[in-house]
Amino acid sequence: MAFDVGTPINTALLLFIIYSVQKIVFPSTSPPKEIPNEFRSGYSWLPKSHQPTVLFKTYTPKTLEPFHGKDNGRILLAINGIVFDVTAGRSFYGPNGMYGNFAGRDASRGMAKQSFDIEMLTPIDQPLDKLADLQQDEIENMKGWVEHFSNKYIICGKLVENNAA
Amino acid sequence: MAPSISDLLVTDDLTILLGLIAGTVFLLRTFYRPQPLVHPILLGRQSEVAKVRNPGESAVYRNYGTGLMNRFPLRPHKDVQVLTDLVRSDMEAPRTLWDTKITNAALQDRVASFGTGLLRLADLQSQESNVLLLLNDCIEFLIADLALSSHSIPSMTLAAANLLSPVLDTHPPSAIITHAEFLPTLLELIYDAGEEGRHHTIVVVGEPSSRVMASVASKVKVLLWTDVEREGFKVPKIMTPLPKPSDVFSVSFFADNTGHVQGTQITHTNLTAGVAAIHALFPVSALLSSLDTIVSSHSLGGTYGRAVAYAAIFEGTSFSTTESSKLFRVDEGTVKQDVVDVLSAQLYSIPSATILFLKPTHLDALVDAILREAKKSFLLNAFAWRHKISGISEGFVSRDTLWDRLVYDAARANVIGEGAGTVRAVIVGGGLLPANLLTPARVALSCPIINTLTHPAVVGPVFALHALDLQDFSTVEEDSAKSFAPVGPPTVSIEVKLLGVDDSAVEDGADPSGTLVVRGPPVTKQLSGEELETPSGYVNIRTGESVSSGNGDDEDGWTNLGVKIRVLTNGAFRVVV
């Protein structure tokens, strides 16, 4: 058998072998130009962005109102001066949800009295509801809801009067 | 004649041969790739981040293994409540501490005898007295520390020798324990301070010369260590009530980066949490065990060195320290932190070192020496280096490869000596490691190199890389000679936050960067300014009763470490230049 690599298949196979052997014996050692963003693209990789964190802000009734979720944005609501981010519960607090009235508003009275009526909400340009006329068991009920919301949703701010911020 | 398809596709025996070879080579390349030691997907999320952050601050970060909801590990084992519990009675095998081969039971006996002897001969009162330990790292340091803690007498230690006179001035101890060689210097200091009118009790390790003994003033009582131990051995042991884990057992004085003397109170809980953090540095496949030998270059007077020593005691390993960790010397020279220093620990009769706790300067010198040795076999080294680097860039390193046998084992043996084959992990702390040293170190030592961030106010490491993490983020453009290597996520018992963060930059997606504050069981309570300057009431054993909250504290118990640091997107941290 003459050593003849003139046939194309043999040449192709020989080139493939030479290429592979070269890669095995001389592996590349240069660092990549950019740090990859996927773990499949390289071992030394970094995710593209940080874990999302919410900045703790001070809200007034006027600045809280835009977060009603009707425009697919974040949904916030306030109980007892604490603002919760309830975007995860869009089905409840979104525009078509059962408790949609509360989105972007101070829901303290509604939570205390266990009612979702519009009358429970104070208009935005008036001072905050002092909750002075609530019974002790209603206050306890509201505090229970604060506890529930703290475990389920993110506390992302506090609610103050319109002219205090 | 134009070649037809059948002419092009002609095959013969050579084709079959080449085909087989090509197939083999292809399979080799595809399946013989080294597997990463830890899957890179796990390295993409190393810290658990809180969902909310205050303005001007970053979110709170914890180790991903601990999580945000769980409590911090306070101790390496549920039975370890106070310091003396770290000497486990259920371990029976002897191990070598510096030059002494001793079992845990014998160590406990010595601790009890010394404690009793000291209480009797030096007239110390539990909870009232305090003792200054002016000892270089030796077994007597540990025995004294354990004995004093079991009788609720706080010990005072120094992280540097030049802190001695300020500390003696402001916090005169009831007794001092020191070495025989250092006794003349100490006596001089006492006489110079005009204090020879006050009663001093000094316990001396070793045999002081009779000339020195003759120069001792009348009000200064000098006892020999061996006498104290013997005294305690023959009489029934004094039992004091067990200390509570929140009691202070030691005060460590160190100089901060402005040069001022700072002191920090270490409680039993701080130390057990620090030992738990060191235990968690090692992966499950390679935990510390009594077969290991730990060599540390961090002095026992500082919090980190103490955590390492007690971790060695708890795990039952043999332990010794390097020459540079000796703080108190008779001669004025400083020891260079290089390879000779690392090898000096081996001069004690410990078995060959398996785990090294070093400073960055030691690692630099060691890696430099090993790589220079390896370059002597020029051609082989060129291949070996390439293969090692490409293995590391895939996440794999090992001491058993062909290239180690050909090149690096010999290089390591020439530099470290016969013990070179046993080193299985190196933990770097007590300084900042340059970024361009990390990968060459992994090639040279071919074992996990764990970079940590330490601080004198925290017992144990603050941040530590995952043991099997081999990532290297130096790209072609970045100047890695100037930047520092990443230090990884916070350790299992610490949570961290950054202050002074630029909110608008972070909201846009930049890396949060600011001053580091920490909170957690290993973080000690620093003494406030007035507590440092006056001796009155500075060390209340029950830390809950101290009035001032310490100058490093902030509301909610965060301690400012004064380090500028940045968070990467995968949860690892990196010190900013």
XYZ file of C-alpha atoms in Angstrom:
742
model
C 0.000 0.000 0.000
C 1.683 3.166 -1.106
C 1.568 6.101 1.252
C -0.589 8.270 -0.864
C -2.719 10.946 0.713
C -3.681 12.313 -2.588
C -7.247 11.169 -2.126
C -9.371 13.988 -0.724
C -10.888 11.947 2.067
C -7.518 10.970 3.367
C -6.316 14.534 3.191
C -9.357 15.777 5.016
C -8.985 13.182 7.744
C -5.295 13.907 8.069
C -5.916 17.630 8.423
C -8.565 16.979 11.034
C -6.204 14.765 12.988
C -3.386 17.292 12.846
C -5.724 20.067 13.974
C -7.093 18.081 16.907
C -3.712 16.899 18.062
C -2.424 20.425 17.920
C -5.297 21.557 20.114
C -4.569 18.808 22.620
C -0.848 19.327 22.831
C -0.899 23.123 22.668
C -4.039 24.277 24.473
C -4.786 27.974 24.356
C -3.864 29.982 27.393
C -4.844 33.519 26.591
C -7.514 35.072 28.787
C -10.754 36.013 27.017
C -11.257 39.554 25.800
C -14.404 40.040 27.799
C -15.785 38.280 30.805
C -18.573 35.941 29.630
C -22.071 36.399 30.969
C -23.215 32.804 30.685
C -21.767 29.827 32.496
C -21.774 27.879 29.280
C -19.538 30.417 27.593
C -16.714 30.063 30.041
C -15.755 28.991 33.519
C -14.829 32.469 34.780
C -18.155 34.090 34.158
C -20.138 36.843 35.797
C -23.915 37.297 35.607
C -24.959 40.293 33.586
C -26.644 42.148 36.416
C -27.006 42.207 40.151
C -29.933 40.716 41.998
C -32.711 43.308 41.919
C -33.081 45.263 45.134
C -35.657 47.863 45.929
C -34.639 51.208 47.349
C -36.436 52.099 50.588
C -38.251 55.351 49.853
C -40.509 57.742 51.667
C -43.894 58.080 49.963
C -46.729 60.532 50.357
C -50.326 59.734 49.348
C -49.749 61.684 46.139
C -46.508 59.886 45.216
C -47.942 56.511 46.182
C -51.008 56.820 43.971
C -49.272 56.255 40.604
C -48.359 52.737 41.716
C -51.823 51.369 41.066
C -50.681 48.809 38.556
C -53.089 49.846 35.808
C -50.142 50.449 33.500
C -48.453 47.130 34.313
C -46.067 48.886 36.662
C -45.277 48.131 40.270
C -48.184 47.873 42.686
C -47.695 49.358 46.133
C -49.999 49.680 49.069
C -49.594 51.059 52.552
C -50.766 49.734 55.913
C -50.087 51.622 59.120
C -47.445 53.808 57.509
C -45.488 50.878 56.011
C -45.455 50.609 52.210
C -45.469 47.097 50.717
C -44.575 46.113 47.190
C -47.372 43.739 46.210
C -46.521 43.419 42.512
C -46.278 39.678 43.060
C -49.964 39.634 44.000
C -51.181 41.293 40.826
C -54.147 38.959 40.639
C -55.423 40.322 43.966
C -54.290 43.909 43.937
C -54.119 44.649 40.255
C -56.799 46.636 38.435
C -59.041 43.601 37.921
C -58.343 41.985 41.232
C -60.680 41.551 44.164
C -58.844 44.071 46.261
C -57.855 46.375 43.430
C -59.192 49.406 45.273
C -56.238 49.315 47.598
C -53.515 49.632 44.975
C -51.531 52.836 45.403
C -53.480 53.850 48.521
C -53.388 53.702 52.285
C -55.302 50.523 53.087
C -55.049 50.671 56.879
C -58.721 51.259 57.593
C -59.824 48.640 55.096
C -57.496 46.047 56.613
C -58.681 46.868 60.117
C -62.363 46.715 59.274
C -61.903 43.784 56.913
C -63.672 45.673 54.125
C -62.679 46.511 50.556
C -65.153 49.324 49.983
C -64.170 52.617 48.471
C -65.338 54.382 51.651
C -62.400 52.879 53.515
C -59.968 54.928 51.463
C -59.090 58.523 52.272
C -58.805 60.883 49.273
C -55.228 61.603 48.310
C -55.096 65.323 48.998
C -56.418 64.997 52.548
C -54.279 64.248 55.578
C -53.630 60.615 56.408
C -56.310 58.623 58.184
C -55.535 58.782 61.901
C -57.498 55.593 62.609
C -58.552 57.135 65.914
C -62.032 55.693 65.911
C -61.051 52.062 65.493
C -61.699 49.474 68.174
C -58.874 47.557 69.786
C -59.748 44.329 67.991
C -59.735 46.155 64.663
C -56.296 47.539 65.417
C -55.159 43.995 66.261
C -56.628 42.759 62.994
C -54.714 45.412 61.100
C -51.492 44.491 62.867
C -52.120 40.868 61.917
C -52.374 41.939 58.297
C -49.128 43.884 58.600
C -47.493 40.668 59.816
C -48.963 38.692 56.919
C -47.820 41.246 54.382
C -44.327 41.427 55.893
C -43.873 37.730 55.373
C -45.394 37.573 51.927
C -44.309 40.815 50.278
C -41.380 43.241 50.361
C -41.386 46.254 52.687
C -40.138 49.020 50.467
C -40.906 52.310 52.114
C -42.866 54.358 54.578
C -45.866 56.629 54.118
C -45.854 60.198 55.427
C -48.097 63.215 55.062
C -48.242 65.077 51.776
C -46.298 68.073 52.986
C -43.899 66.210 55.240
C -41.759 64.623 52.524
C -10.336 13.662 -17.575
C -12.356 15.672 -15.046
C -12.491 13.884 -11.664
C -15.854 12.307 -11.137
C -17.588 11.906 -7.801
C -16.478 8.346 -7.473
C -12.881 9.414 -7.999
C -13.153 11.943 -5.203
C -14.635 9.540 -2.780
C -12.158 6.764 -3.322
C -11.228 5.067 -0.083
C -8.522 2.591 0.707
C -6.912 1.039 3.735
C -5.225 4.264 4.682
C -8.627 5.892 4.919
C -9.776 3.348 7.454
C -6.662 3.873 9.518
C -6.940 7.616 9.403
C -10.633 7.362 10.144
C -9.989 5.357 13.291
C -7.320 7.761 14.427
C -9.580 10.729 13.754
C -12.396 9.104 15.689
C -10.134 8.403 18.650
C -8.753 11.906 18.667
C -12.224 13.378 18.459
C -13.478 11.288 21.380
C -10.386 12.179 23.338
C -10.951 15.858 22.857
C -14.638 15.716 23.653
C -14.708 13.474 26.680
C -11.295 13.800 28.179
C -11.873 17.430 29.121
C -11.126 18.067 32.775
C -14.278 18.456 34.833
C -14.465 21.606 36.933
C -14.084 21.010 40.652
C -17.217 23.002 41.314
C -19.876 23.616 38.705
C -19.675 27.211 37.459
C -23.393 27.685 37.879
C -22.887 27.575 41.636
C -20.280 30.299 41.412
C -22.764 32.631 39.782
C -24.627 33.226 43.005
C -22.352 33.198 46.033
C -24.208 35.598 48.315
C -27.807 35.882 49.314
C -28.954 39.478 48.783
C -31.706 41.212 50.710
C -34.596 42.556 48.673
C -34.653 46.063 50.092
C -31.917 48.559 50.723
C -31.804 51.894 52.488
C -30.815 54.991 50.530
C -27.050 55.489 50.441
C -26.423 51.912 51.507
C -26.294 48.640 49.719
C -28.498 45.676 50.534
C -27.474 43.264 53.248
C -25.426 40.348 51.924
C -25.043 36.951 53.532
C -23.399 33.743 52.468
C -25.599 31.772 50.106
C -25.273 28.699 52.274
C -26.617 30.550 55.303
C -29.426 32.369 53.552
C -31.342 35.379 54.790
C -33.864 33.564 56.888
C -31.671 31.243 58.919
C -29.772 31.991 62.085
C -26.039 32.206 62.051
C -24.012 29.197 63.136
C -22.668 30.121 66.551
C -20.501 27.133 67.218
C -18.892 24.307 65.295
C -20.760 21.701 67.358
C -23.730 22.051 69.632
C -21.801 21.025 72.741
C -19.174 23.704 72.387
C -20.413 26.555 74.550
C -17.303 28.058 76.095
C -13.634 28.062 75.269
C -12.646 24.994 77.238
C -15.258 22.922 75.400
C -13.099 23.266 72.305
C -10.727 20.716 73.829
C -12.871 17.712 73.117
C -12.618 14.895 75.619
C -13.919 12.322 73.169
C -10.804 12.610 71.002
C -8.145 10.303 72.337
C -5.374 10.412 69.778
C -2.383 12.566 70.639
C -1.330 15.387 68.381
C 1.664 17.658 68.370
C 1.324 21.298 69.344
C 4.597 22.973 68.508
C 7.061 20.651 70.236
C 4.724 18.893 72.616
C 2.921 15.705 71.775
C -0.167 15.708 73.917
C -3.643 14.198 74.090
C -6.737 16.248 74.826
C -7.140 14.692 78.249
C -3.549 15.576 79.186
C -4.088 19.101 77.874
C -7.179 19.515 80.034
C -5.203 18.302 83.059
C -2.438 20.797 82.432
C -4.961 23.583 81.978
C -6.675 22.717 85.267
C -3.366 22.479 87.176
C -2.090 25.738 85.804
C -5.346 27.512 86.555
C -5.422 26.317 90.137
C -1.742 27.056 90.689
C -2.089 30.543 89.288
C -5.102 31.381 91.410
C -3.297 30.259 94.540
C 0.175 31.637 93.946
C -0.700 34.877 92.219
C -3.704 35.763 94.372
C -5.997 36.259 91.444
C -9.728 36.675 91.853
C -12.218 35.314 89.413
C -13.872 38.150 87.469
C -11.830 40.798 89.264
C -8.325 40.316 87.957
C -6.912 40.347 84.493
C -3.717 38.850 83.139
C -1.505 40.146 80.344
C -0.130 37.420 78.085
C 3.194 38.550 76.675
C 3.922 35.230 75.105
C 5.020 34.261 71.672
C 2.991 31.481 70.150
C 3.594 28.377 72.176
C 1.590 25.788 74.032
C 1.870 27.839 77.214
C -0.153 30.593 75.543
C -3.014 28.212 74.895
C -2.813 26.632 78.344
C -2.853 30.049 80.003
C -5.712 31.287 77.827
C -7.824 28.209 78.475
C -7.066 28.226 82.201
C -7.895 31.890 82.625
C -11.108 31.597 80.657
C -12.279 28.674 82.756
C -11.886 30.829 85.868
C -13.526 33.883 84.260
C -10.356 35.967 84.383
C -9.980 37.948 81.152
C -6.619 37.736 79.420
C -5.130 40.666 77.539
C -3.139 40.113 74.398
C -1.296 42.378 72.029
C -1.192 42.185 68.274
C 2.147 44.007 68.106
C 5.026 44.464 70.539
C 5.054 48.250 70.387
C 1.654 48.339 72.056
C 3.119 47.130 75.328
C 3.913 50.463 76.973
C 0.607 52.168 76.127
C -1.316 49.157 77.386
C 0.713 48.868 80.581
C 0.092 52.537 81.264
C -3.646 52.502 80.808
C -4.603 48.987 81.829
C -2.225 47.647 84.458
C -2.809 43.930 84.736
C -2.960 41.914 87.929
C -0.367 39.516 86.575
C 1.817 39.143 83.510
C 2.954 35.925 81.841
C 6.036 36.166 79.682
C 9.126 34.359 78.444
C 12.395 34.239 80.335
C 14.232 35.991 77.509
C 11.817 38.880 77.589
C 11.904 39.316 81.365
C 14.740 41.899 81.492
C 12.949 44.103 78.941
C 9.721 43.850 80.865
C 11.343 44.670 84.190
C 12.991 47.676 82.589
C 9.644 48.901 81.322
C 8.067 48.512 84.733
C 10.886 50.345 86.466
C 10.915 53.097 83.847
C 7.237 53.667 84.290
C 7.995 54.317 87.903
C 5.726 51.541 88.863
C 8.001 49.488 91.003
C 6.056 50.712 93.983
C 3.048 48.778 92.773
C 2.779 45.076 93.274
C 3.483 43.089 90.153
C 3.273 39.382 89.664
C 5.121 37.914 86.725
C 4.977 34.280 85.677
C 7.966 33.303 83.580
C 8.117 30.497 81.033
C 11.594 29.063 80.965
C 14.565 29.621 83.232
C 15.613 33.227 83.778
C 19.265 33.764 84.566
C 20.190 34.341 88.188
C 21.469 37.800 87.300
C 18.024 38.822 86.149
C 16.425 37.288 89.202
C 18.737 39.296 91.397
C 17.663 42.506 89.731
C 14.007 41.980 90.545
C 12.638 44.685 92.831
C 11.138 43.726 96.143
C 7.537 44.423 95.243
C 7.711 42.404 92.063
C 6.970 38.721 92.497
C 8.422 36.416 89.866
C 7.068 32.880 89.613
C 8.245 30.119 87.353
C 5.699 28.441 85.091
C 6.823 24.981 86.091
C 6.377 25.866 89.778
C 2.865 27.142 89.142
C 1.891 23.998 87.287
C 3.389 21.773 89.933
C 1.581 23.639 92.677
C -1.711 23.252 90.911
C -1.033 19.599 90.247
C -0.690 18.530 93.847
C -3.655 20.313 95.390
C -7.327 19.710 94.721
C -8.437 21.790 91.791
C -10.297 25.033 92.422
C -13.674 24.931 90.751
C -15.261 28.157 89.607
C -18.733 28.404 88.100
C -18.746 27.927 84.341
C -18.592 31.147 82.371
C -21.479 32.089 80.118
C -20.851 32.117 76.370
C -21.523 35.842 76.248
C -18.786 36.571 78.782
C -15.621 38.311 77.672
C -12.638 36.013 77.990
C -9.979 38.118 76.310
C -9.205 41.638 75.202
C -7.014 42.026 72.159
C -5.179 45.297 71.566
C -4.197 46.224 68.041
C -3.163 49.318 66.133
C -5.660 50.474 63.522
C -4.669 51.950 60.190
C -4.242 55.423 61.676
C -1.830 54.079 64.255
C -4.100 54.496 67.263
C -4.345 51.764 69.837
C -7.680 49.980 69.691
C -8.913 47.239 71.929
C -11.607 44.695 71.295
C -13.368 42.329 73.653
C -13.645 38.718 72.589
C -16.430 36.636 74.067
C -16.724 32.862 74.032
C -19.450 33.116 71.396
C -17.244 35.271 69.171
C -14.564 32.642 69.219
C -16.797 29.610 68.701
C -18.457 31.387 65.786
C -15.006 32.134 64.347
C -14.032 28.471 64.683
C -17.288 27.511 62.931
C -16.425 29.934 60.112
C -12.973 28.386 59.693
C -14.509 24.921 59.720
C -16.827 26.038 56.905
C -13.916 27.167 54.726
C -13.231 23.604 53.708
C -15.418 21.713 51.230
C -17.246 18.642 52.402
C -14.893 16.426 50.422
C -11.854 17.810 52.224
C -12.801 18.730 55.785
C -10.293 19.298 58.545
C -9.579 16.162 60.501
C -7.117 14.953 63.097
C -4.828 13.742 60.334
C -4.080 17.302 59.272
C -1.302 19.590 60.395
C -1.936 23.294 60.374
C 0.811 25.863 60.063
C -0.175 29.443 60.733
C 1.746 32.654 60.255
C -0.779 34.750 62.175
C 0.142 35.534 65.739
C -2.111 34.283 68.518
C -2.316 37.755 69.987
C -4.647 38.828 67.186
C -8.189 37.593 66.703
C -7.567 35.755 63.436
C -4.539 33.868 64.703
C -6.487 32.882 67.813
C -9.384 31.589 65.711
C -7.002 29.470 63.615
C -5.281 28.052 66.697
C -8.542 27.130 68.388
C -9.871 25.645 65.155
C -6.785 23.412 65.174
C -7.450 22.482 68.804
C -11.086 21.703 68.096
C -10.432 19.552 65.069
C -7.608 17.673 66.762
C -4.956 18.618 64.220
C -1.305 19.242 64.963
C -0.392 22.888 64.962
C 2.550 25.216 64.887
C 3.356 28.738 63.850
C 6.041 30.395 61.795
C 8.909 32.481 63.037
C 7.360 35.750 61.867
C 4.392 35.306 64.182
C 6.641 35.775 67.189
C 5.975 39.240 68.460
C 8.289 39.498 71.418
C 11.913 39.242 70.583
C 15.063 40.112 72.363
C 16.832 41.234 69.215
C 15.523 44.144 67.253
C 15.420 42.605 63.808
C 12.191 41.789 62.009
C 11.802 38.467 60.292
C 11.279 38.603 56.554
C 8.093 36.886 55.507
C 9.407 34.530 52.884
C 9.969 30.877 52.180
C 12.445 30.423 55.009
C 9.824 31.729 57.371
C 7.239 29.273 56.109
C 9.701 26.450 56.571
C 10.565 27.588 60.078
C 7.306 26.127 61.297
C 8.509 22.728 60.212
C 11.447 22.966 62.610
C 9.132 21.976 65.423
C 8.448 18.295 65.713
C 5.114 18.445 63.940
C 4.265 16.097 61.109
C 4.513 17.456 57.593
C 2.203 20.443 57.106
C -1.031 19.908 55.210
C -2.801 23.225 55.611
C -1.044 26.558 55.533
C -2.558 29.799 56.801
C -0.251 32.379 55.268
C 0.043 36.057 54.512
C 0.200 37.324 50.909
C 3.921 38.070 51.150
C 4.613 34.466 52.087
C 2.584 33.210 49.165
C 4.334 35.569 46.793
C 7.767 34.374 47.863
C 6.743 30.713 47.796
C 5.155 30.854 44.347
C 8.045 32.830 42.948
C 10.552 30.282 44.209
C 8.570 27.301 42.914
C 8.037 28.768 39.469
C 11.697 29.685 39.178
C 12.652 26.121 40.057
C 10.190 24.807 37.510
C 11.593 27.020 34.775
C 14.896 25.235 35.072
C 13.537 22.385 32.951
C 12.772 24.785 30.172
C 10.993 22.791 27.526
C 8.883 20.640 29.796
C 7.912 23.652 31.831
C 6.577 25.437 28.759
C 4.175 22.555 28.119
C 3.354 22.047 31.786
C 2.503 25.704 32.295
C 0.218 25.764 29.268
C -1.617 22.653 30.306
C -2.035 23.734 33.889
C -3.344 27.142 32.865
C -5.803 25.679 30.402
C -6.973 23.242 33.093
C -7.518 26.079 35.532
C -9.448 28.066 32.958
C -11.787 25.069 32.770
C -12.038 24.962 36.530
C -9.791 22.036 37.288
C -6.575 21.715 39.245
C -4.979 18.696 40.807
C -1.683 17.564 42.243
C -1.745 14.202 40.496
C -1.426 15.113 36.857
C 1.332 14.141 34.479
C 2.784 17.629 34.530
C 3.063 17.592 38.290
C 4.982 14.360 38.163
C 7.270 15.715 35.459
C 7.881 19.264 36.580
C 6.080 20.652 39.588
C 6.566 17.956 42.204
C 10.304 18.293 41.837
C 10.097 22.084 41.949
C 7.977 22.012 45.098
C 10.254 19.487 46.740
C 13.268 21.672 46.051
C 11.624 24.671 47.639
C 9.589 23.242 50.500
C 11.514 20.076 51.210
C 10.155 16.572 51.632
C 6.890 17.836 53.034
C 5.921 19.359 49.699
C 3.605 16.568 48.719
C 1.349 16.943 51.731
C 0.226 20.555 51.389
C -3.421 20.300 50.420
C -4.802 23.793 50.954
C -3.448 27.278 51.475
C -5.520 30.004 53.057
C -4.288 33.548 52.517
C -5.270 36.290 54.954
C -3.952 39.159 56.979
C -3.231 41.279 53.917
C -4.390 41.985 50.388
C -3.480 39.524 47.662
C -2.664 40.997 44.240
C -4.927 39.675 41.496
C -2.127 38.501 39.245
C -0.741 36.168 41.904
C -3.793 33.959 42.294
C -3.550 31.819 39.153
C 0.240 31.346 39.245
C -0.178 30.294 42.865
C -2.735 27.703 41.822
C -0.374 26.376 39.175
C 2.636 26.292 41.460
C 0.954 24.699 44.463
C -1.799 22.838 42.563
C -4.125 22.903 45.527
C -7.044 25.108 46.575
C -5.841 28.624 47.399
C -8.498 30.348 49.467
C -8.232 34.118 49.584
C -9.777 35.696 52.673
C -10.253 39.142 54.135
C -9.454 39.452 57.826
C -9.716 42.293 60.313
C -8.508 42.560 63.915
C -12.043 43.241 65.136
C -13.485 40.027 63.717
C -12.645 36.556 64.982
C -11.958 34.427 61.935
C -12.229 35.488 58.306
C -14.762 38.091 57.169
C -14.874 37.004 53.542
C -13.554 33.791 52.039
C -13.539 32.392 48.532
C -15.220 29.074 47.878
C -12.485 26.491 48.330
C -12.837 25.014 44.851
C -13.321 28.337 43.078
C -10.667 28.758 40.400
C -12.150 31.677 38.553
C -9.843 34.319 37.223
C -11.354 37.522 35.967
C -8.267 39.129 34.523
C -8.973 40.049 30.930
C -6.569 41.229 28.299
C -7.165 44.910 28.963
C -7.277 45.001 32.747
C -4.111 45.730 34.656
C -4.208 42.977 37.194
C -0.920 43.932 38.783
C -2.614 46.798 40.543
C -5.922 45.297 41.507
C -6.594 42.861 44.313
C -7.907 39.367 43.973
C -11.575 38.852 44.843
C -12.163 37.735 48.392
C -15.421 35.941 47.759
C -18.717 36.038 49.653
C -19.126 36.708 53.393
C -18.419 33.693 55.605
C -21.240 31.623 57.013
C -21.760 33.595 60.190
C -21.449 37.198 59.005
C -23.706 39.641 57.227
C -22.303 42.700 55.504
C -23.525 45.953 54.098
C -21.809 48.785 52.260
C -22.183 52.402 53.302
C -21.678 55.443 51.164
C -23.031 53.846 48.004
C -23.917 55.955 44.978
C -27.664 55.296 44.589
C -28.069 56.491 41.027
C -25.147 54.397 39.806
C -26.483 51.302 41.531
C -29.996 51.812 40.189
C -28.425 51.905 36.730
C -26.793 48.563 37.328
C -23.270 49.445 38.421
C -21.512 47.423 41.122
C -22.246 48.836 44.592
C -19.046 50.130 46.097
C -18.533 51.669 49.522
C -17.270 51.231 53.076
C -17.730 47.878 54.685
C -19.795 47.370 57.821
C -20.371 43.949 59.324
C -22.577 42.298 61.877
C -22.711 38.796 63.258
C -21.553 36.440 66.007
C -17.809 36.596 65.226
C -17.735 40.396 65.273
C -16.227 41.558 68.550
C -17.130 44.639 70.496
C -14.510 47.339 70.347
C -13.609 49.388 73.366
C -14.739 52.981 73.147
C -12.360 55.906 73.478
C -12.883 56.412 77.194
C -12.666 52.723 77.894
C -9.287 52.696 76.228
C -7.882 55.593 78.160
C -8.916 54.720 81.657
C -8.621 51.396 83.366
C -11.720 51.834 85.442
C -14.494 49.443 84.627
C -13.307 48.799 81.109
C -13.736 45.125 81.019
C -17.047 44.103 82.393
C -17.147 40.406 82.030
C -20.829 40.551 81.333
C -20.762 42.591 78.155
C -24.434 43.224 78.465
C -23.718 45.548 81.347
C -21.212 47.865 79.727
C -22.596 51.335 79.337
C -20.874 52.728 76.303
C -21.406 50.992 73.042
C -17.896 51.180 71.616
C -16.701 53.701 69.069
C -16.821 51.355 66.116
C -20.503 50.625 66.560
C -23.367 52.134 64.764
C -27.035 51.737 65.620
C -28.366 48.204 65.107
C -24.965 46.795 65.971
C -23.071 47.248 62.684
C -19.314 47.587 63.065
C -17.430 49.728 60.597
C -14.275 48.013 59.369
C -13.090 50.938 57.284
C -12.381 48.877 54.158
C -13.457 50.119 50.733
C -14.958 47.215 48.881
C -17.072 46.450 45.828
C -19.630 43.732 45.101
C -19.500 41.792 41.854
C -22.643 40.515 40.175
C -22.022 36.960 41.316
C -22.015 37.959 44.982
C -18.250 37.894 45.462
C -16.557 40.942 46.906
C -13.405 42.661 45.796
C -11.346 45.205 47.715
C -11.044 48.469 45.849
C -7.582 49.905 45.308
